[in-house]
CSV table of N, CA and C in Angstrom, one decimal:
chain,number,residue,atom,x,y,z
Q,161,MET,N,13.3,-32.4,-20.6
Q,161,MET,CA,13.1,-32.0,-19.3
Q,161,MET,C,13.3,-30.5,-19.2
Q,162,PHE,N,14.4,-30.0,-19.7
Q,162,PHE,CA,14.8,-28.6,-19.6
Q,162,PHE,C,13.7,-27.7,-20.3
Q,163,SER,N,13.3,-28.1,-21.5
Q,163,SER,CA,12.3,-27.3,-22.3
Q,163,SER,C,11.0,-27.3,-21.5
Q,164,PHE,N,10.6,-28.4,-20.9
Q,164,PHE,CA,9.3,-28.5,-20.1
Q,164,PHE,C,9.4,-27.5,-19.0
Q,165,LEU,N,10.5,-27.4,-18.3
Q,165,LEU,CA,10.6,-26.4,-17.2
Q,165,LEU,C,10.6,-25.0,-17.7
Q,166,SER,N,11.2,-24.7,-18.8
Q,166,SER,CA,11.2,-23.3,-19.3
Q,166,SER,C,9.8,-23.0,-19.7
Q,167,ILE,N,9.0,-23.9,-20.3
Q,167,ILE,CA,7.6,-23.6,-20.8
Q,167,ILE,C,6.7,-23.4,-19.6
Q,168,SER,N,6.9,-24.3,-18.5
Q,168,SER,CA,6.0,-24.1,-17.3
Q,168,SER,C,6.4,-22.8,-16.6
Q,169,HIS,N,7.6,-22.4,-16.6
Q,169,HIS,CA,8.0,-21.2,-16.0
Q,169,HIS,C,7.4,-20.0,-16.7
Q,170,ARG,N,7.4,-20.1,-18.0
Q,170,ARG,CA,6.9,-19.0,-18.9
Q,170,ARG,C,5.4,-18.9,-18.6
Q,171,ILE,N,4.7,-20.0,-18.6
Q,171,ILE,CA,3.2,-20.0,-18.3
Q,171,ILE,C,2.9,-19.5,-16.9
Q,172,CYS,N,3.7,-19.9,-15.9
Q,172,CYS,CA,3.5,-19.3,-14.6
Q,172,CYS,C,3.7,-17.8,-14.6
Q,173,SER,N,4.7,-17.3,-15.3
Q,173,SER,CA,4.9,-15.9,-15.3
Q,173,SER,C,3.8,-15.2,-16.0
Q,174,GLN,N,3.2,-15.7,-17.1
Q,174,GLN,CA,2.1,-15.1,-17.7
Q,174,GLN,C,0.9,-15.1,-16.9
Q,175,VAL,N,0.6,-16.2,-16.2
Q,175,VAL,CA,-0.5,-16.3,-15.3
Q,175,VAL,C,-0.4,-15.2,-14.2
Q,176,MET,N,0.8,-15.1,-13.6
Q,176,MET,CA,1.0,-14.1,-12.5
Q,176,MET,C,0.8,-12.7,-13.0
Q,177,ALA,N,1.3,-12.4,-14.2
Q,177,ALA,CA,1.1,-11.1,-14.8
Q,177,ALA,C,-0.4,-10.8,-15.0
Q,178,MET,N,-1.1,-11.8,-15.5
Q,178,MET,CA,-2.6,-11.6,-15.7
Q,178,MET,C,-3.3,-11.4,-14.4
Q,179,LEU,N,-2.9,-12.1,-13.3
Q,179,LEU,CA,-3.5,-11.9,-12.0
Q,179,LEU,C,-3.3,-10.5,-11.5
Q,180,ILE,N,-2.0,-10.1,-11.6
Q,180,ILE,CA,-1.7,-8.7,-11.1
Q,180,ILE,C,-2.5,-7.7,-11.9
Q,181,MET,N,-2.6,-7.9,-13.2
Q,181,MET,CA,-3.4,-6.9,-14.0
Q,181,MET,C,-4.8,-6.9,-13.6
Q,182,ALA,N,-5.4,-8.1,-13.4
Q,182,ALA,CA,-6.8,-8.2,-13.0
Q,182,ALA,C,-7.0,-7.5,-11.6
Q,183,CYS,N,-6.1,-7.7,-10.7
Q,183,CYS,CA,-6.2,-7.0,-9.4
Q,183,CYS,C,-6.2,-5.5,-9.5
Q,184,LEU,N,-5.3,-5.0,-10.4
Q,184,LEU,CA,-5.2,-3.6,-10.6
Q,184,LEU,C,-6.5,-3.0,-11.3
Q,185,CYS,N,-6.9,-3.8,-12.2
Q,185,CYS,CA,-8.2,-3.3,-13.0
Q,185,CYS,C,-9.4,-3.3,-12.0
Q,186,ILE,N,-9.5,-4.3,-11.2
Q,186,ILE,CA,-10.6,-4.3,-10.2
Q,186,ILE,C,-10.6,-3.1,-9.3
Q,187,GLY,N,-9.4,-2.8,-8.8
Q,187,GLY,CA,-9.3,-1.6,-8.0
Q,187,GLY,C,-9.6,-0.3,-8.7
Q,188,ILE,N,-9.3,-0.2,-9.9
Q,188,ILE,CA,-9.6,1.0,-10.7
Q,188,ILE,C,-11.0,1.1,-11.1
Q,189,SER,N,-11.6,0.0,-11.5
Q,189,SER,CA,-12.9,0.0,-12.1
Q,189,SER,C,-14.0,-0.3,-11.1
Q,190,ARG,N,-13.9,0.1,-9.9
Q,190,ARG,CA,-15.0,-0.1,-8.9
Q,190,ARG,C,-16.3,0.5,-9.4
Q,191,PRO,N,-16.4,1.8,-9.9
Q,191,PRO,CA,-17.7,2.3,-10.4
Q,191,PRO,C,-18.3,1.4,-11.5
Q,192,VAL,N,-17.4,0.8,-12.3
Q,192,VAL,CA,-17.9,0.0,-13.4
Q,192,VAL,C,-18.6,-1.2,-12.8
Q,193,VAL,N,-18.1,-1.8,-11.7
Q,193,VAL,CA,-18.7,-2.9,-11.1
Q,193,VAL,C,-20.1,-2.5,-10.5
Q,194,ILE,N,-20.2,-1.3,-9.9
Q,194,ILE,CA,-21.5,-0.9,-9.4
Q,194,ILE,C,-22.5,-0.7,-10.5
Q,195,LEU,N,-22.1,-0.1,-11.6
Q,195,LEU,CA,-23.0,0.1,-12.7
Q,195,LEU,C,-23.4,-1.2,-13.4
Q,196,SER,N,-22.5,-2.2,-13.5
Q,196,SER,CA,-22.8,-3.4,-14.1
Q,196,SER,C,-23.8,-4.2,-13.2
Q,197,ALA,N,-23.6,-4.1,-11.9
Q,197,ALA,CA,-24.5,-4.8,-10.9
Q,197,ALA,C,-25.9,-4.2,-11.0
Q,198,TYR,N,-25.9,-2.9,-11.2
Q,198,TYR,CA,-27.3,-2.2,-11.4
Q,198,TYR,C,-27.9,-2.7,-12.7
Q,199,THR,N,-27.2,-2.8,-13.8
Q,199,THR,CA,-27.7,-3.2,-15.0
Q,199,THR,C,-28.2,-4.7,-14.9
Q,200,ALA,N,-27.5,-5.5,-14.3
Q,200,ALA,CA,-27.9,-6.9,-14.1
Q,200,ALA,C,-29.1,-7.1,-13.3
Q,201,GLN,N,-29.3,-6.3,-12.2
Q,201,GLN,CA,-30.3,-6.4,-11.3
Q,201,GLN,C,-31.3,-5.2,-11.2
Q,202,ARG,N,-31.5,-4.6,-12.4
Q,202,ARG,CA,-32.3,-3.4,-12.4
Q,202,ARG,C,-33.7,-3.6,-11.9
Q,203,ALA,N,-34.4,-4.6,-12.2
Q,203,ALA,CA,-35.7,-4.8,-11.8
Q,203,ALA,C,-35.8,-5.0,-10.2
Q,204,THR,N,-34.9,-5.8,-9.7
Q,204,THR,CA,-34.9,-6.0,-8.2
Q,204,THR,C,-34.6,-4.7,-7.5
Q,205,ILE,N,-33.6,-4.0,-8.0
Q,205,ILE,CA,-33.3,-2.7,-7.3
Q,205,ILE,C,-34.4,-1.7,-7.4
Q,206,ALA,N,-35.1,-1.6,-8.5
Q,206,ALA,CA,-36.2,-0.7,-8.7
Q,206,ALA,C,-37.4,-1.1,-7.8
Q,207,ARG,N,-37.6,-2.4,-7.6
Q,207,ARG,CA,-38.7,-2.9,-6.8
Q,207,ARG,C,-38.4,-2.8,-5.3
Q,208,MET,N,-37.2,-3.1,-4.9
Q,208,MET,CA,-36.9,-3.2,-3.4
Q,208,MET,C,-36.0,-2.1,-2.8
Q,209,LEU,N,-35.1,-1.5,-3.6
Q,209,LEU,CA,-34.1,-0.6,-3.0
Q,209,LEU,C,-34.3,0.8,-3.4
Q,210,CYS,N,-35.1,1.1,-4.4
Q,210,CYS,CA,-35.3,2.5,-4.9
Q,210,CYS,C,-36.0,3.3,-3.8
Q,211,GLU,N,-35.6,4.6,-3.7
Q,211,GLU,CA,-36.2,5.5,-2.7
Q,211,GLU,C,-37.6,5.9,-3.1
Q,212,GLN,N,-37.9,5.8,-4.4
Q,212,GLN,CA,-39.2,6.3,-4.9
Q,212,GLN,C,-40.0,5.1,-5.4
Q,213,ARG,N,-39.8,3.9,-4.7
Q,213,ARG,CA,-40.5,2.7,-5.2
Q,213,ARG,C,-42.0,2.8,-4.9
Q,214,THR,N,-42.4,3.6,-3.9
Q,214,THR,CA,-43.9,3.7,-3.6
Q,214,THR,C,-44.6,4.6,-4.6
Q,215,VAL,N,-43.9,5.4,-5.3
Q,215,VAL,CA,-44.5,6.3,-6.3
Q,215,VAL,C,-44.9,5.6,-7.5
Q,216,ARG,N,-46.1,5.7,-8.0
Q,216,ARG,CA,-46.6,5.0,-9.2
Q,216,ARG,C,-46.0,5.7,-10.5
Q,217,ASN,N,-45.6,4.9,-11.4
Q,217,ASN,CA,-45.1,5.3,-12.7
Q,217,ASN,C,-43.9,6.2,-12.6
Q,218,ASN,N,-43.0,5.9,-11.6
Q,218,ASN,CA,-41.8,6.7,-11.5
Q,218,ASN,C,-40.8,6.3,-12.6
Q,219,CYS,N,-40.0,7.3,-13.0
Q,219,CYS,CA,-39.0,7.0,-14.0
Q,219,CYS,C,-37.6,6.8,-13.5
Q,220,CYS,N,-37.5,6.7,-12.1
Q,220,CYS,CA,-36.2,6.5,-11.5
Q,220,CYS,C,-35.7,5.2,-11.8
Q,221,GLN,N,-36.5,4.1,-11.5
Q,221,GLN,CA,-36.1,2.7,-11.7
Q,221,GLN,C,-34.8,2.3,-11.0
Q,222,GLY,N,-34.6,2.9,-9.8
Q,222,GLY,CA,-33.4,2.5,-9.1
Q,222,GLY,C,-32.1,3.3,-9.3
Q,223,LYS,N,-32.2,4.4,-10.2
Q,223,LYS,CA,-31.1,5.2,-10.4
Q,223,LYS,C,-30.6,6.0,-9.2
Q,224,CYS,N,-31.6,6.3,-8.3
Q,224,CYS,CA,-31.3,7.0,-7.1
Q,224,CYS,C,-30.4,6.1,-6.2
Q,225,TYR,N,-30.6,4.8,-6.2
Q,225,TYR,CA,-29.8,3.9,-5.4
Q,225,TYR,C,-28.4,3.8,-5.9
Q,226,VAL,N,-28.3,3.7,-7.3
Q,226,VAL,CA,-27.0,3.7,-7.9
Q,226,VAL,C,-26.2,5.0,-7.6
Q,227,ARG,N,-26.9,6.1,-7.7
Q,227,ARG,CA,-26.3,7.4,-7.5
Q,227,ARG,C,-25.7,7.5,-6.1
Q,228,LYS,N,-26.5,6.9,-5.1
Q,228,LYS,CA,-26.1,6.9,-3.7
Q,228,LYS,C,-24.8,6.0,-3.5
Q,229,GLN,N,-24.8,4.9,-4.2
Q,229,GLN,CA,-23.7,3.9,-4.1
Q,229,GLN,C,-22.4,4.6,-4.7
Q,230,LEU,N,-22.6,5.2,-5.8
Q,230,LEU,CA,-21.4,5.9,-6.5
Q,230,LEU,C,-20.9,7.0,-5.6
Q,231,LYS,N,-21.8,7.8,-5.0
Q,231,LYS,CA,-21.3,8.9,-4.1
Q,231,LYS,C,-20.6,8.3,-2.9
Q,232,GLU,N,-21.1,7.2,-2.3
Q,232,GLU,CA,-20.4,6.5,-1.2
Q,232,GLU,C,-19.0,6.0,-1.6
Q,233,GLU,N,-18.9,5.4,-2.8
Q,233,GLU,CA,-17.6,4.9,-3.2
Q,233,GLU,C,-16.7,6.1,-3.4
Q,234,ASP,N,-17.1,7.2,-4.0
Q,234,ASP,CA,-16.3,8.4,-4.2
Q,234,ASP,C,-15.8,8.9,-2.8
Q,235,ARG,N,-16.7,8.9,-1.8
Q,235,ARG,CA,-16.4,9.4,-0.5
Q,235,ARG,C,-15.3,8.5,0.1
Q,236,LYS,N,-15.4,7.2,0.0
Q,236,LYS,CA,-14.5,6.3,0.5
Q,236,LYS,C,-13.1,6.5,-0.1
Q,237,GLU,N,-13.1,6.7,-1.4
Q,237,GLU,CA,-11.9,6.9,-2.2
Q,237,GLU,C,-11.2,8.2,-1.7
Q,238,ARG,N,-11.9,9.3,-1.5
Q,238,ARG,CA,-11.4,10.5,-1.0
Q,238,ARG,C,-10.8,10.4,0.3
Q,239,GLN,N,-11.5,9.7,1.2
Q,239,GLN,CA,-11.0,9.4,2.6
Q,239,GLN,C,-9.7,8.6,2.5
Q,240,GLN,N,-9.6,7.7,1.7
Q,240,GLN,CA,-8.4,6.9,1.5
Q,240,GLN,C,-7.2,7.7,1.1
Q,241,GLN,N,-7.5,8.6,0.1
Q,241,GLN,CA,-6.4,9.5,-0.4
Q,241,GLN,C,-6.0,10.4,0.7
Q,242,GLN,N,-6.9,10.9,1.5
Q,242,GLN,CA,-6.5,11.8,2.6
Q,242,GLN,C,-5.7,11.1,3.6
Q,243,ARG,N,-6.0,9.9,3.9
Q,243,ARG,CA,-5.3,9.1,4.9
Q,243,ARG,C,-3.9,8.8,4.4
Q,244,GLU,N,-3.7,8.6,3.1
Q,244,GLU,CA,-2.4,8.3,2.6
Q,244,GLU,C,-1.5,9.5,2.5
Q,245,SER,N,-2.1,10.7,2.3
Q,245,SER,CA,-1.3,11.9,2.1
Q,245,SER,C,-1.0,12.6,3.4
Q,246,ARG,N,-1.6,12.1,4.5
Q,246,ARG,CA,-1.4,12.8,5.8
Q,246,ARG,C,-0.2,12.2,6.5
Q,247,ILE,N,0.7,13.0,7.0
Q,247,ILE,CA,1.9,12.6,7.7
Q,247,ILE,C,1.7,13.1,9.1
Q,248,GLU,N,1.8,12.2,10.1
Q,248,GLU,CA,1.6,12.6,11.5
Q,248,GLU,C,3.0,12.6,12.2
Q,249,ILE,N,3.3,13.7,12.9
Q,249,ILE,CA,4.5,13.7,13.7
Q,249,ILE,C,4.1,13.8,15.1
Q,250,THR,N,4.5,12.9,15.9
Q,250,THR,CA,4.1,12.9,17.3
Q,250,THR,C,5.2,13.4,18.2
Q,251,PRO,N,5.0,14.4,19.0
Q,251,PRO,CA,6.1,14.9,19.8
Q,251,PRO,C,6.5,13.9,20.9
Q,252,ALA,N,7.7,13.9,21.3
Q,252,ALA,CA,8.2,13.0,22.3
Q,252,ALA,C,8.0,13.6,23.7
Q,253,VAL,N,7.5,12.9,24.7
Q,253,VAL,CA,7.2,13.4,26.0
Q,253,VAL,C,8.2,12.7,27.0
Q,254,HIS,N,9.0,13.5,27.7
Q,254,HIS,CA,9.9,13.0,28.6
Q,254,HIS,C,9.8,13.8,29.9
Q,255,ASP,N,9.5,13.2,31.0
Q,255,ASP,CA,9.3,13.8,32.3
Q,255,ASP,C,8.3,14.9,32.3
Q,256,GLY,N,7.2,14.7,31.5
Q,256,GLY,CA,6.1,15.7,31.4
Q,256,GLY,C,6.4,16.9,30.5
Q,257,LYS,N,7.6,16.9,29.9
Q,257,LYS,CA,8.0,18.0,29.0
Q,257,LYS,C,7.9,17.5,27.6
Q,258,VAL,N,7.3,18.3,26.7
Q,258,VAL,CA,7.2,18.0,25.3
Q,258,VAL,C,8.5,18.4,24.6
Q,259,THR,N,9.1,17.5,23.9
Q,259,THR,CA,10.3,17.8,23.1
Q,259,THR,C,10.1,17.4,21.7
Q,260,SER,N,10.9,17.9,20.8
Q,260,SER,CA,10.8,17.5,19.4
Q,260,SER,C,11.4,16.1,19.2
Q,261,ILE,N,11.1,15.5,18.1
Q,261,ILE,CA,11.7,14.2,17.8
Q,261,ILE,C,13.1,14.2,17.3
Q,262,ALA,N,13.5,15.3,16.6
Q,262,ALA,CA,14.8,15.3,16.0
Q,262,ALA,C,16.0,15.1,16.9
Q,263,PRO,N,16.0,15.8,18.1
Q,263,PRO,CA,17.1,15.5,19.0
Q,263,PRO,C,17.1,14.0,19.5
Q,264,THR,N,15.9,13.5,19.7
Q,264,THR,CA,15.8,12.1,20.2
Q,264,THR,C,16.4,11.1,19.2
Q,265,VAL,N,16.0,11.3,17.9
Q,265,VAL,CA,16.5,10.5,16.9
Q,265,VAL,C,18.0,10.6,16.7
Q,266,ALA,N,18.5,11.9,16.8
Q,266,ALA,CA,20.0,12.1,16.6
Q,266,ALA,C,20.7,11.5,17.8
Q,267,ALA,N,20.2,11.6,19.0
Q,267,ALA,CA,20.9,11.0,20.1
Q,267,ALA,C,20.9,9.4,20.0
Q,268,ALA,N,19.8,8.9,19.5
Q,268,ALA,CA,19.8,7.4,19.4
Q,268,ALA,C,20.7,7.0,18.2
Q,269,TYR,N,20.9,7.8,17.2
Q,269,TYR,CA,21.8,7.5,16.1
Q,269,TYR,C,23.2,7.5,16.6
Q,270,ASP,N,23.6,8.5,17.4
Q,270,ASP,CA,24.9,8.6,18.0
Q,270,ASP,C,25.3,7.4,18.8
Q,271,VAL,N,24.3,6.9,19.6
Q,271,VAL,CA,24.6,5.8,20.5
Q,271,VAL,C,24.8,4.5,19.7
Q,272,CYS,N,24.0,4.4,18.6
Q,272,CYS,CA,24.1,3.1,17.8
Q,272,CYS,C,25.2,3.1,16.8
Q,273,THR,N,25.8,4.2,16.6
Q,273,THR,CA,26.9,4.3,15.6
Q,273,THR,C,28.2,3.7,16.2
Q,274,PRO,N,28.7,2.7,15.6
Q,274,PRO,CA,30.0,2.1,16.1
Q,274,PRO,C,31.2,3.1,15.8
Q,275,SER,N,32.1,3.1,16.6
Q,275,SER,CA,33.3,3.9,16.4
Q,275,SER,C,34.4,2.9,15.9
Q,276,TYR,N,35.1,3.3,14.8
Q,276,TYR,CA,36.2,2.5,14.2
Q,276,TYR,C,37.5,3.2,14.4
Q,277,SER,N,38.5,2.5,14.5
Q,277,SER,CA,39.9,3.0,14.6
Q,277,SER,C,40.7,2.4,13.5
Q,278,PHE,N,41.3,3.3,12.7
Q,278,PHE,CA,42.0,2.8,11.5
Q,278,PHE,C,43.5,3.0,11.8
Q,279,GLY,N,44.0,2.5,12.9
Q,279,GLY,CA,45.4,2.6,13.3
Q,279,GLY,C,46.2,1.4,12.9
Q,280,ILE,N,47.4,1.3,13.4
Q,280,ILE,CA,48.2,0.1,13.2
Q,280,ILE,C,47.9,-0.9,14.3
Q,281,ALA,N,47.7,-2.1,13.8
Q,281,ALA,CA,47.3,-3.2,14.8
Q,281,ALA,C,48.5,-3.4,15.8
Q,282,THR,N,48.1,-3.5,17.0
Q,282,THR,CA,49.1,-3.9,18.1
Q,282,THR,C,48.4,-4.9,18.9
Q,283,GLY,N,49.2,-5.9,19.3
Q,283,GLY,CA,48.6,-7.0,20.1
Q,283,GLY,C,48.9,-8.3,19.5
Q,284,PRO,N,48.4,-9.4,20.2
Q,284,PRO,CA,48.8,-10.7,19.8
Q,284,PRO,C,48.3,-11.1,18.4
Q,285,ASP,N,47.2,-10.5,17.9
Q,285,ASP,CA,46.6,-11.0,16.7
Q,285,ASP,C,47.1,-10.2,15.5
Q,286,GLN,N,48.2,-9.4,15.6
Q,286,GLN,CA,48.7,-8.6,14.5
Q,286,GLN,C,49.3,-9.5,13.4
Q,287,SER,N,49.7,-10.7,13.7
Q,287,SER,CA,50.3,-11.5,12.7
Q,287,SER,C,49.2,-12.0,11.7
Q,288,ILE,N,47.9,-12.1,12.1
Q,288,ILE,CA,46.9,-12.5,11.2
Q,288,ILE,C,46.1,-11.3,10.6
Q,289,PHE,N,45.7,-10.3,11.5
Q,289,PHE,CA,45.0,-9.2,11.0
Q,289,PHE,C,45.9,-8.0,10.9
Q,290,HIS,N,46.4,-7.8,9.7
Q,290,HIS,CA,47.2,-6.6,9.4
Q,290,HIS,C,47.0,-6.2,8.0
Q,291,PRO,N,47.4,-4.9,7.7
Q,291,PRO,CA,47.2,-4.5,6.3
Q,291,PRO,C,48.2,-5.2,5.4
Q,292,PRO,N,47.9,-5.3,4.1
Q,292,PRO,CA,48.8,-6.0,3.2
Q,292,PRO,C,50.2,-5.3,3.2
Q,293,ARG,N,51.2,-6.2,3.1
Q,293,ARG,CA,52.6,-5.7,3.1
Q,293,ARG,C,53.0,-5.5,1.6
Q,294,LEU,N,53.7,-4.4,1.4
Q,294,LEU,CA,54.2,-4.1,0.1
Q,294,LEU,C,55.5,-4.9,-0.2
Q,295,LEU,N,55.6,-5.5,-1.3
Q,295,LEU,CA,56.8,-6.3,-1.7
Q,295,LEU,C,57.7,-5.3,-2.4
Q,296,SER,N,59.0,-5.2,-2.0
Q,296,SER,CA,59.9,-4.3,-2.7
Q,296,SER,C,60.9,-5.1,-3.5
């Protein structure tokens, strides 16, 4: 029973690792997917989607369509990188006056910070809650 569980756990770990690797590879290899789709459907793309399909004996054969798809993918990737690298700071508005965020955050932090007192316990519960006594 124990060996069966360890084998199934190992298989599940390997399958999860392969799935993660596949997801990463798909994200990285998007241009490869576009090129392989073009290779698989070259005749259909040349006949229906090519910009020069009306020209007789053209040597494009749908390469213009693939070029456009690759440029679009590159543009999307650049936009995604710009979105990820942009940091937006929104000023806080209070009573129509624009103030910075730093004092607002600092004030909120001061309100939420509990105050502790490390003095000697006085009161009815000092028999239970007290610092350890030294044995002499």
